[in-house]
Coordinates of C-alpha atoms in Angstrom, one line a residue:
X1 CA -4.9 -23.4 19.6
X2 CA -6.2 -22.5 16.1
X3 CA -8.4 -19.7 17.4
X4 CA -5.4 -18.3 19.3
X5 CA -3.4 -18.4 16.1
X6 CA -6.2 -16.7 14.1
X7 CA -6.5 -14.0 16.7
X8 CA -2.7 -13.4 16.6
X9 CA -2.7 -13.1 12.8
X10 CA -5.7 -10.7 12.9
X11 CA -4.0 -8.6 15.6
X12 CA -0.8 -8.4 13.6
X13 CA -2.9 -7.6 10.5
X14 CA -4.7 -4.8 12.3
X15 CA -1.4 -3.4 13.7
X16 CA 0.3 -3.5 10.3
X17 CA -2.7 -1.9 8.6
X18 CA -3.0 0.9 11.1
X19 CA 0.8 1.7 10.8
X20 CA 0.7 1.7 7.0
X21 CA -2.6 3.7 6.9
X22 CA -1.4 6.2 9.6
X23 CA 2.0 6.6 8.0
X24 CA 0.4 7.2 4.6
X25 CA -1.8 9.9 6.0
X26 CA 1.2 11.6 7.7
X27 CA 3.2 11.5 4.5
X28 CA 0.4 13.2 2.6
X29 CA 0.2 15.9 5.3
X30 CA 4.0 16.5 5.1
X31 CA 3.9 16.6 1.3
X32 CA 1.2 19.3 1.4
X33 CA 3.2 21.3 4.0
X34 CA 6.3 21.1 1.9
X35 CA 4.5 22.3 -1.2
X36 CA 2.7 25.1 0.7
X37 CA 6.1 26.2 2.2
X38 CA 7.6 26.3 -1.3
X39 CA 4.8 28.4 -2.7
X40 CA 5.1 30.8 0.2
X41 CA 8.8 31.0 -0.1
X42 CA 8.7 31.5 -3.9
X43 CA 5.9 34.1 -4.0
X44 CA 6.3 36.0 -0.7
X45 CA 9.9 35.7 0.3
X46 CA 11.3 35.4 -3.3
X47 CA 13.5 32.5 -2.4
X48 CA 13.6 28.8 -3.0
X49 CA 13.8 25.7 -0.9
X50 CA 16.4 23.7 -2.7
X51 CA 15.3 20.3 -1.3
X52 CA 11.6 20.6 -1.5
X53 CA 11.0 19.0 -4.9
X54 CA 13.2 16.0 -4.2
X55 CA 11.7 15.3 -0.8
X56 CA 8.2 15.9 -2.0
X57 CA 8.8 13.4 -4.9
X58 CA 10.3 10.9 -2.5
X59 CA 7.4 11.1 -0.1
X60 CA 4.8 11.0 -2.9
X61 CA 6.4 7.8 -4.3
X62 CA 6.3 6.3 -0.8
X63 CA 2.7 7.3 -0.3
X64 CA 1.7 5.9 -3.8
X65 CA 3.2 2.4 -3.2
X66 CA 1.8 2.2 0.3
X67 CA -1.5 3.3 -1.2
X68 CA -1.3 0.4 -3.6
X69 CA -1.0 -2.0 -0.6
X70 CA -4.0 -0.4 1.1
X71 CA -5.9 -0.6 -2.2
X72 CA -5.0 -4.3 -2.6
X73 CA -6.2 -4.9 1.0
X74 CA -9.5 -3.2 0.4
X75 CA -10.1 -4.7 -3.0
X76 CA -9.9 -1.3 -4.8
X77 CA -7.8 -2.5 -7.7
X78 CA -9.1 -2.2 -11.2
X79 CA -11.8 -4.7 -11.9
X80 CA -14.2 -5.2 -14.8
X81 CA -17.6 -5.9 -13.1
X82 CA -19.7 -5.6 -16.3
X83 CA -18.9 -9.2 -17.2
X84 CA -18.3 -10.4 -13.6
X85 CA -21.9 -9.6 -12.5
X86 CA -23.3 -11.7 -15.3
X87 CA -21.3 -14.8 -14.4
X88 CA -22.9 -17.7 -12.4
X89 CA -21.8 -18.2 -8.8
X90 CA -19.3 -21.0 -9.5
X91 CA -17.5 -19.0 -12.2
X92 CA -17.4 -16.0 -9.8
X93 CA -15.6 -18.2 -7.2
X94 CA -13.0 -19.2 -9.8
X95 CA -12.5 -15.6 -11.0
X96 CA -12.1 -14.5 -7.3
X97 CA -9.5 -17.2 -6.7
X98 CA -7.6 -16.2 -9.9
X99 CA -7.8 -12.5 -8.8
X100 CA -6.3 -13.4 -5.4
X101 CA -3.5 -15.4 -7.1
X102 CA -2.8 -12.5 -9.5
X103 CA -2.7 -10.0 -6.6
X104 CA -0.3 -12.3 -4.7
X105 CA 1.9 -12.5 -7.8
X106 CA 1.9 -8.7 -8.0
X107 CA 3.1 -8.6 -4.4
X108 CA 5.8 -11.1 -5.2
X109 CA 6.8 -9.1 -8.2
X110 CA 7.0 -5.8 -6.2
X111 CA 9.0 -7.5 -3.5
X112 CA 11.5 -9.3 -5.7
X113 CA 12.2 -6.5 -8.2
X114 CA 11.8 -3.8 -5.6
X115 CA 14.6 -5.4 -3.5
X116 CA 16.7 -5.6 -6.7
X117 CA 16.1 -2.0 -7.5
X118 CA 16.9 -0.9 -4.0
X119 CA 20.2 -2.9 -4.0
X120 CA 21.2 -1.5 -7.4
X121 CA 20.7 2.1 -6.4
X122 CA 22.4 2.0 -3.0
X123 CA 25.6 3.5 -4.2
X124 CA 23.8 6.4 -6.0
X125 CA 23.0 9.7 -4.2
X126 CA 20.1 12.0 -4.8
X127 CA 21.4 15.3 -6.3
X128 CA 20.2 17.9 -3.8
X129 CA 19.8 16.1 -0.5
X130 CA 22.6 13.6 -1.1
X131 CA 20.4 10.9 0.4
X132 CA 20.9 7.4 -1.0
X133 CA 18.9 7.0 -4.2
X134 CA 17.7 3.6 -2.8
X135 CA 15.4 5.6 -0.5
X136 CA 13.3 6.5 -3.5
X137 CA 12.5 2.8 -4.1
X138 CA 12.4 1.4 -0.6
X139 CA 8.6 1.4 -0.4
X140 CA 8.3 -0.9 -3.4
X141 CA 9.4 -4.1 -1.6
X142 CA 7.6 -2.9 1.6
X143 CA 4.4 -2.5 -0.5
X144 CA 5.0 -6.0 -2.0
X145 CA 5.4 -7.6 1.4
X146 CA 2.2 -6.0 2.6
X147 CA 0.3 -7.0 -0.5
X148 CA 1.5 -10.6 0.0
X149 CA 0.5 -10.5 3.6
X150 CA -2.9 -9.0 3.0
X151 CA -3.6 -11.4 0.2
X152 CA -2.5 -14.5 2.2
X153 CA -4.9 -13.5 5.0
X154 CA -7.6 -13.2 2.4
X155 CA -6.8 -16.6 0.9
X156 CA -6.7 -18.1 4.4
X157 CA -10.2 -16.7 5.2
X158 CA -8.9 -14.4 8.0
X159 CA -9.8 -11.1 6.2
X160 CA -13.3 -11.3 7.5
X161 CA -12.1 -10.9 11.1
X162 CA -10.2 -7.7 10.4
X163 CA -11.1 -4.5 12.2
X164 CA -10.3 -1.9 9.5
X165 CA -12.7 0.3 7.8
X166 CA -14.3 -1.0 4.6
X167 CA -13.8 0.7 1.3
X168 CA -16.2 3.4 0.2
X169 CA -19.3 1.8 -1.3
X170 CA -18.7 -1.6 0.2
X171 CA -20.9 -3.1 2.9
X172 CA -19.5 -4.4 6.1
X173 CA -19.5 -8.1 6.5
X174 CA -20.9 -9.6 9.6
X175 CA -18.2 -10.3 12.2
X176 CA -16.4 -7.0 11.5
X177 CA -16.4 -4.4 14.2

């Protein structure tokens, strides 16, 4: 039963991760296309795309916050390894646990305050597109939930079974495909 539950969690993890990672890549491609179209319109056609800046900013914010979640999953957050490498193994374990708790708290912070920000901006509209201003902030709580989820899997020891790529410069652990 426990192995079935682990497999289910890992399968959900892999699906969530693939969706976030794929979505982030597509958003980056769309932002690049929007900016290129604006450059062509401005310099060749001598016209302007009114909505380009607003939409590019919106998508960039979305991509940034989902990138934070991906970075948290891959352990790419800022770390000071100069001191860490000199610590004895038991101290490293304590620091690693503290790191996971802090990452979890960041996810809770993003989720709680992100939801508050989305709710407080629901009645506002973006000036050009007239979209709800809450769309600008919707990825903050989504990122927070993903950070919480990825960190909990790490705390539960299920991260080693994931099937996502490792971060550049990191070795694959045994058991990963």
